[in-house]
Coordinates of C-alpha atoms and ligand atoms in Angstrom, one line a residue:
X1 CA -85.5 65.6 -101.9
X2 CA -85.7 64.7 -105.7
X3 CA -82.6 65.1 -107.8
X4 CA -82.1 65.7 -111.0
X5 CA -78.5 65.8 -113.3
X6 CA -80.1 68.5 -114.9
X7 CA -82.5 70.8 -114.1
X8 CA -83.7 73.5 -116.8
X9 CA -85.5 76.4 -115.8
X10 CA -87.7 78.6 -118.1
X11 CA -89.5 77.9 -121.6
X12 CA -88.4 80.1 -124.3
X13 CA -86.8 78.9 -127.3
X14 CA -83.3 78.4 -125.2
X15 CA -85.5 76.1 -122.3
X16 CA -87.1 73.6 -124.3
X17 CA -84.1 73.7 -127.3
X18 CA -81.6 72.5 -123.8
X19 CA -84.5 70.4 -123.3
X20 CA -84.4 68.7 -126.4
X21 CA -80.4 68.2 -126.4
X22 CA -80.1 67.3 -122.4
X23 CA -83.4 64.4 -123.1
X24 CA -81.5 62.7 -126.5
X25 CA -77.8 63.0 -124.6
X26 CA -80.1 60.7 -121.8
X27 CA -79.9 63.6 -119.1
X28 CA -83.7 63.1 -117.7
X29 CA -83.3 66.8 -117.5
X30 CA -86.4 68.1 -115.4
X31 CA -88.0 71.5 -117.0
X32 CA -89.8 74.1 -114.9
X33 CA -92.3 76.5 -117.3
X34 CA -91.7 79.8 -115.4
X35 CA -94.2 82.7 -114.9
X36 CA -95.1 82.8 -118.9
X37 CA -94.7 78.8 -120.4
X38 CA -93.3 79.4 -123.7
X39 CA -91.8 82.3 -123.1
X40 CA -91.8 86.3 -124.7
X41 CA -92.8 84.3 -128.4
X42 CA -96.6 83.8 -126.8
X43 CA -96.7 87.3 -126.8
X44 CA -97.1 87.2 -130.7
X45 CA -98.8 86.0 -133.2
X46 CA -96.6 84.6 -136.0
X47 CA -93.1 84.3 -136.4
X48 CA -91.7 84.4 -140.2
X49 CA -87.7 84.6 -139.1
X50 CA -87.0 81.5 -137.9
X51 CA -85.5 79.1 -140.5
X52 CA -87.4 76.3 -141.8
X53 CA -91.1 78.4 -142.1
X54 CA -91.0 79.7 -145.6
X55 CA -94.8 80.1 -144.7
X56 CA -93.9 81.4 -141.0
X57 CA -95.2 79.2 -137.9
X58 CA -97.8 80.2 -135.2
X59 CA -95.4 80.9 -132.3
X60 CA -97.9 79.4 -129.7
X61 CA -98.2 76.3 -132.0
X62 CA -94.3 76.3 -132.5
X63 CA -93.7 76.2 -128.8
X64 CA -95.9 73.8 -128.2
X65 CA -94.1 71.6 -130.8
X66 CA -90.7 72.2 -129.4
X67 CA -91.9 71.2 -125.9
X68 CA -93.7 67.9 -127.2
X69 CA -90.2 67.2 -128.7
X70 CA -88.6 67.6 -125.5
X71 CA -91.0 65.5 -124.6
X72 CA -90.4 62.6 -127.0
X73 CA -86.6 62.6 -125.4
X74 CA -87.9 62.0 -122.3
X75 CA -87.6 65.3 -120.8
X76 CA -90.2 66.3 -117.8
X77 CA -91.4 69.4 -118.5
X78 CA -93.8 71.1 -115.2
X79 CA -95.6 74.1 -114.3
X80 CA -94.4 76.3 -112.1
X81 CA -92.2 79.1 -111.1
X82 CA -88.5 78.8 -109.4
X83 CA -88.4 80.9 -106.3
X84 CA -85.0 80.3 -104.6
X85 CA -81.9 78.8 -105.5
X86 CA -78.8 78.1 -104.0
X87 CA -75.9 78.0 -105.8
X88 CA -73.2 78.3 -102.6
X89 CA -72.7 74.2 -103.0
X90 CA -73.5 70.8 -105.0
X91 CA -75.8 69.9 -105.4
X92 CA -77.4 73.0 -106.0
X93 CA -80.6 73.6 -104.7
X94 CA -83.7 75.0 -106.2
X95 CA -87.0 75.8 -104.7
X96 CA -90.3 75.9 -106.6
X97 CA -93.6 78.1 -106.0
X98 CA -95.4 75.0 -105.1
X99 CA -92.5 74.4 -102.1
X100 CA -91.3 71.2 -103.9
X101 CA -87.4 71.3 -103.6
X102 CA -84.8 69.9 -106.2
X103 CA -81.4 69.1 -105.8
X104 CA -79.5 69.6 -108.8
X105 CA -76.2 68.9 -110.3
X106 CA -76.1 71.2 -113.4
X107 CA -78.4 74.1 -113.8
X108 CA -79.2 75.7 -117.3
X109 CA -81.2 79.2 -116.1
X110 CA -83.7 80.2 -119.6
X111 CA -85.4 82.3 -117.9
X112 CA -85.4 84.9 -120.6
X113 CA -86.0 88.7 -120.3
X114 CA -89.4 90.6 -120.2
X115 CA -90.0 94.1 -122.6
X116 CA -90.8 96.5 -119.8
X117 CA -94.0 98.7 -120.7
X118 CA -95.0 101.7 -119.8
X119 CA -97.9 100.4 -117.5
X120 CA -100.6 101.9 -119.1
X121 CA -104.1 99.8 -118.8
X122 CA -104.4 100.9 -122.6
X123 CA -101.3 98.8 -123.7
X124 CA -102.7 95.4 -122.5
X125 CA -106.0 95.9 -124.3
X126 CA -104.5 96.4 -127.4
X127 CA -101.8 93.7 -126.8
X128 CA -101.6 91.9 -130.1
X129 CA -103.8 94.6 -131.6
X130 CA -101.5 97.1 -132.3
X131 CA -99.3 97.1 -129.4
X132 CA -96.1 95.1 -129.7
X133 CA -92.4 95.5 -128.0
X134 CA -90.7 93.7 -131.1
X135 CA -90.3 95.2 -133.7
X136 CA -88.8 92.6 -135.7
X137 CA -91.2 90.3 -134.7
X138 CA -94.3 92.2 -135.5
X139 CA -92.6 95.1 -137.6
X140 CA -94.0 92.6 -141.1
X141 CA -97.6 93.1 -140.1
X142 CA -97.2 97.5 -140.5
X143 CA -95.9 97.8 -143.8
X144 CA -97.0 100.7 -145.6
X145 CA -98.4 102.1 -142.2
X146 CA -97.8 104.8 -139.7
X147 CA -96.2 103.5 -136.5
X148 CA -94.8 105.1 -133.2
X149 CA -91.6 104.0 -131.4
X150 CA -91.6 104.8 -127.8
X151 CA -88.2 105.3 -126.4
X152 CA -84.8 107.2 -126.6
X153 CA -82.2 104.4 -126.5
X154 CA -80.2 102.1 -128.7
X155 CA -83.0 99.7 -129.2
X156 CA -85.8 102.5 -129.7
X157 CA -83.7 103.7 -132.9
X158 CA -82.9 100.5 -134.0
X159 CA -86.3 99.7 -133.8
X160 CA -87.6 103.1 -135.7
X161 CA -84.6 102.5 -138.0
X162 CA -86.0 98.9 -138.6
X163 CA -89.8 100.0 -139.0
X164 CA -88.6 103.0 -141.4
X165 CA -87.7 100.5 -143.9
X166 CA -91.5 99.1 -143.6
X167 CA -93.6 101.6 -142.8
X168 CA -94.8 104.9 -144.4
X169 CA -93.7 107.1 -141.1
X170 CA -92.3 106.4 -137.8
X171 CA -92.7 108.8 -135.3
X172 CA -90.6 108.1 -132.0
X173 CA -92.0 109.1 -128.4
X174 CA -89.1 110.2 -126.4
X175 CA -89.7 112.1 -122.8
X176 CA -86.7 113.4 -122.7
X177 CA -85.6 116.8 -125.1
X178 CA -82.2 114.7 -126.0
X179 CA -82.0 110.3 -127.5
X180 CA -79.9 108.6 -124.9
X181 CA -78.4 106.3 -127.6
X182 CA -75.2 106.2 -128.8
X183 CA -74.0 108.7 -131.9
X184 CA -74.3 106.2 -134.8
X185 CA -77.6 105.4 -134.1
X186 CA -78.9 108.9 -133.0
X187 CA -77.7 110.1 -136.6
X188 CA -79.4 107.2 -138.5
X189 CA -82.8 108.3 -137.1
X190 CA -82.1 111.8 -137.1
X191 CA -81.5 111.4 -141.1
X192 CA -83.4 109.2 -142.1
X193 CA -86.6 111.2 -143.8
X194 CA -89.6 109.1 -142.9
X195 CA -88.4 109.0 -138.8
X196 CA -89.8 112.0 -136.8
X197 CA -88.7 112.7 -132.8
X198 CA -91.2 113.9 -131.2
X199 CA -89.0 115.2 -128.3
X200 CA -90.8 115.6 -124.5
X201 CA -93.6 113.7 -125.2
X202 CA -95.1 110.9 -123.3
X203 CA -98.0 108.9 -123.8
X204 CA -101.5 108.9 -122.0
X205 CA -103.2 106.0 -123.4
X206 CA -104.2 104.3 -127.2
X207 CA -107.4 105.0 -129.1
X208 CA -109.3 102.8 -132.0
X209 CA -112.1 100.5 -132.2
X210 CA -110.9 97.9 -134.1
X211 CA -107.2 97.7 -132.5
X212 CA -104.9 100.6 -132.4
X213 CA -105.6 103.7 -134.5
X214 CA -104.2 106.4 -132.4
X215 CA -102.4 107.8 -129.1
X216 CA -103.3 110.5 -126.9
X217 CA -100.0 112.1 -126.7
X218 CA -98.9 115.4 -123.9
X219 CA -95.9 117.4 -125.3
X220 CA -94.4 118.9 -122.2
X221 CA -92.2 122.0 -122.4
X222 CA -92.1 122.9 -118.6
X223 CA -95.5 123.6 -116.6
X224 CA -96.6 126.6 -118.5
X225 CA -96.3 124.6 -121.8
X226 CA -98.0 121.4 -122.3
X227 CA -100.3 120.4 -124.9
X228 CA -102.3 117.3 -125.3
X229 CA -103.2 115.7 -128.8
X230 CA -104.4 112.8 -130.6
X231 CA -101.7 111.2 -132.9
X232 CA -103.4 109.0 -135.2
X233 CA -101.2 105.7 -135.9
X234 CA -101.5 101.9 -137.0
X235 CA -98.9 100.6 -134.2
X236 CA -97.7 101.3 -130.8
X237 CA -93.8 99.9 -130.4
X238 CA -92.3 99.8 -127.1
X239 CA -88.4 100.2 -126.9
X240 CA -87.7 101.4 -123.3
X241 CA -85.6 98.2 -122.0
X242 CA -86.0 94.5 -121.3
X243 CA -85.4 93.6 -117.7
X244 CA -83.2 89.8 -117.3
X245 CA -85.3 87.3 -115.4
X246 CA -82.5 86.5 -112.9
X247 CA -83.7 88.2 -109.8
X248 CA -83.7 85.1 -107.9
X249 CA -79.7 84.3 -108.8
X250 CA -78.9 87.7 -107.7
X251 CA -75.5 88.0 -105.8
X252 CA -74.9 84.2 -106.7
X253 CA -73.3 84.3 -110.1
X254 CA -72.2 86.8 -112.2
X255 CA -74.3 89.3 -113.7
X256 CA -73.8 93.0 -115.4
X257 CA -75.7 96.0 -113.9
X258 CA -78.8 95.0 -115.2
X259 CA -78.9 92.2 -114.6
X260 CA -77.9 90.0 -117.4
X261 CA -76.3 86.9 -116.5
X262 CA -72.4 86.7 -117.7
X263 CA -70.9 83.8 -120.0
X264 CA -67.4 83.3 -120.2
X265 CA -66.6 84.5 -123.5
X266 CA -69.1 82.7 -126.8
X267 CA -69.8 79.8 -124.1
X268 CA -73.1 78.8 -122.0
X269 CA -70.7 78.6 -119.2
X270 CA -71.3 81.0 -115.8
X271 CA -68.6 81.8 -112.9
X272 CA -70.4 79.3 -111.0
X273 CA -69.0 75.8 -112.3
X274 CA -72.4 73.7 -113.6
X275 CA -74.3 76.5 -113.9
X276 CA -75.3 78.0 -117.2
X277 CA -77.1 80.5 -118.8
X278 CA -79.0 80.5 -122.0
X279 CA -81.2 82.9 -124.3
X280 CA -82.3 86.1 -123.3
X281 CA -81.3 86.2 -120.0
X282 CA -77.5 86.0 -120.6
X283 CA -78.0 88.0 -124.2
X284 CA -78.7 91.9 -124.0
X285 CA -77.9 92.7 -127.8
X286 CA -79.4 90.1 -130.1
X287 CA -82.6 88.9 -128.4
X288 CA -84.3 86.5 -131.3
X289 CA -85.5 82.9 -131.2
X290 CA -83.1 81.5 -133.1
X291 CA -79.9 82.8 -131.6
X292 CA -82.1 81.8 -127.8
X293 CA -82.6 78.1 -129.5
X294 CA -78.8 78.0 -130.0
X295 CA -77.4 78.6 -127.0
X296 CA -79.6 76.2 -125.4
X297 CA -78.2 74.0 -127.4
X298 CA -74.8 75.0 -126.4
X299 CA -76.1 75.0 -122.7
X300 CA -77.2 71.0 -123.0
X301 CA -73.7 70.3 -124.5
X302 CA -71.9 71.6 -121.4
X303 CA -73.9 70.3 -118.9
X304 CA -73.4 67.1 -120.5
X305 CA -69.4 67.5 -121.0
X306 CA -69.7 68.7 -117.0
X307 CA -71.2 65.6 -116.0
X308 CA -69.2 63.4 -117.6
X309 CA -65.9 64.9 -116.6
Ligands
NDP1 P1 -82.0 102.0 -122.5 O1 -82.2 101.8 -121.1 O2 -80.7 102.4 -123.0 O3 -83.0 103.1 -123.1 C1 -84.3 103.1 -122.7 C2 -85.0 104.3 -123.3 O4 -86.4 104.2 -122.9 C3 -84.5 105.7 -122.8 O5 -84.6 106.6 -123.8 C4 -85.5 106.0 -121.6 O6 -85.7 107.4 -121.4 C5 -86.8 105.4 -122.2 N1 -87.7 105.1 -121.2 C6 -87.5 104.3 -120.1 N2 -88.6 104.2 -119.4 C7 -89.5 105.0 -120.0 C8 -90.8 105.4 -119.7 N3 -91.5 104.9 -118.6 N4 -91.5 106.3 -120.5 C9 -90.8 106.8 -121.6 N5 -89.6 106.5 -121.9 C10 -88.9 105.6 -121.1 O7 -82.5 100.6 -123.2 P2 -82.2 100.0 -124.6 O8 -83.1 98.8 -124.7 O9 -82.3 101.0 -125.7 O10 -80.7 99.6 -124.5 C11 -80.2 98.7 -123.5 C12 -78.7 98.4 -123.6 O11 -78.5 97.7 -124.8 C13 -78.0 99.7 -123.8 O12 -76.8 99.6 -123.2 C14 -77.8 99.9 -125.3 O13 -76.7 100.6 -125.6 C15 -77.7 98.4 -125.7 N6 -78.1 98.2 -127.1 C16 -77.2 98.3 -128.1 C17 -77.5 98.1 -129.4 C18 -76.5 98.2 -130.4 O14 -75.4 98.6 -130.1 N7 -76.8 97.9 -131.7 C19 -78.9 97.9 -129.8 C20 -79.8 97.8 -128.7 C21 -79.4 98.0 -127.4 P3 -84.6 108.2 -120.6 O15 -83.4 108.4 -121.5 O16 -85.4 109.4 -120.3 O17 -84.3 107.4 -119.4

């Protein structure tokens, strides 16, 4: 069975930044892509909030650039998906979708978190064209436009509360007749003049020619009241939740209810000694590139303190 000192898994910003730090500290760390190589940033176009753009950066090209510096430091960076892992011993064992089996002695799991959608066919085939689950990514490209925030939660206000600063109107989609998010935020989009809740209401499906320019909406007030209509607007947000790419560690380290890995205190460190967790899958609050980049960073560090203890 190969072995590795270090074996990364995932692609993100936080994969290929623990990448980068794990090659130059002379780790050989081996890298394994994951379902979506390069992680949630493919899903958009360009990204103007990371430091040291003043023009912003392609996010496919940026990724691409991060992994051929992990390259330069000698990291070996492969397609494909882990499957298993077993974390009961060292080394710690790690099987891949093409069967191939590592043995490794630290682990740093990248394997970010994916937006969940509402699974409408409508939302992939206006992906990039008016559909986006980040509004800070994408939230630039609407100012001075009409946009809809699906969702009732913490991130779906933030999110309207965010675009509102942008864009002419926000309305937010939410199914149920109450926001599940906490007080402070429920009162900032409750007061703020351009947001309007557009209380049980769900979405049917997107309209436009030439990328989004409206949704088909149902406002349902038990059977004998629903009403469809056309809502005509320039962007589609999604805000109902990211699920943590961490099914396969399930019951093997520590994680919160949904999923999200657990890090002892502001460290990369897990329960499981040699194990480590970076980016969005051990981070349910801030979510961006930059803070993913760090803690890869901080991920490489440990390993590399681990090993050498
Ligand atoms: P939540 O799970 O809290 O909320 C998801 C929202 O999306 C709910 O309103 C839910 O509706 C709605 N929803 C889910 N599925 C669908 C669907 N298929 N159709 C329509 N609506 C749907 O997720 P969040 O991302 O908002 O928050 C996750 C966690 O992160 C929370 O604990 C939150 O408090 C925290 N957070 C904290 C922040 C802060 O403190 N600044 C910022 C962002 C997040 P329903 O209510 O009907 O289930």
């Amino acid at each position: 069975m190969e072995h590795t000192k270090c074996l990364i898994i995932g692609s993100g910003p936080a994969g290929y930044t623990a990448a980068i730090y794990a090659g130059r500290a002379n780790l050989q760390p081996i890298e394994y892509c994951g379902l979506q190589t390069g992680g949630q940033l493919t899903q958009t176009t360009i990204v103007e909030n990371f430091p040291g753009y003043p023009e912003g950066v392609d996010a496919n090209q940026m990724m691409m650039e991060l992994r051929e510096q992990a390259e330069r430091f000698g990291a070996d960076i492969r397609d494909g998906v882990v499957t298993a892992a077993d974390l009961s011993k060292r080394p710690y064992i790690v099987t891949i979708d093409d069967g191939t089996q590592i043995e490794a002695d630290t682990i740093i799991i990248a394997t970010g978190a994916s937006a969940k959608y509402l699974g409408l066919p409508d939302e992939q085939k206006y992906n990039g064209m008016g559909v986006s689950a980040c509004a800070t990514c994408d939230g630039f490209f609407y100012r001075k436009k009409v946009v809809a925030v699906v969702g009732g939660g913490d991130t779906a206000c933030e999110e309207a509360s965010y675009l509102a600063n942008l864009c002419t109107k926000v309305y937010m989609i939410v199914r149920k007749p109450y926001l599940r998010a906490s007080d402070i935020m429920r009162r900032r989009v409750e007061e703020n003049p351009k947001i309007e809740i557009l209380y049980e209401h769900n979405t049917e499906g997107l309209y436009g020619d030439n990328g989004v320019e409206g949704a088909h909406l149902v406002a349902r007030r038990g059977e004998a009241d629903e009403r469809h209509y056309d809502l005509p607007i320039d962007g589609f947000f999604l805000a109902i939740g990211h699920k943590p790419n961490t099914d396969e560690f399930r019951g093997q380290i520590d994680m919160d209810e949904q999923g999200y890995i657990k890090t002892l205190g502001a460290s990369p460190c897990t329960n499981v000694e040699g194990i480590f967790a970076a980016g969005d899958c051990a981070d349910p609050t801030y979510r961006q590139a930059i803070v993913a980049a760090g803690s890869g960073c901080k991920a490489a560090l440990e390993a590399e303190r681990y090993l050498n203890r």
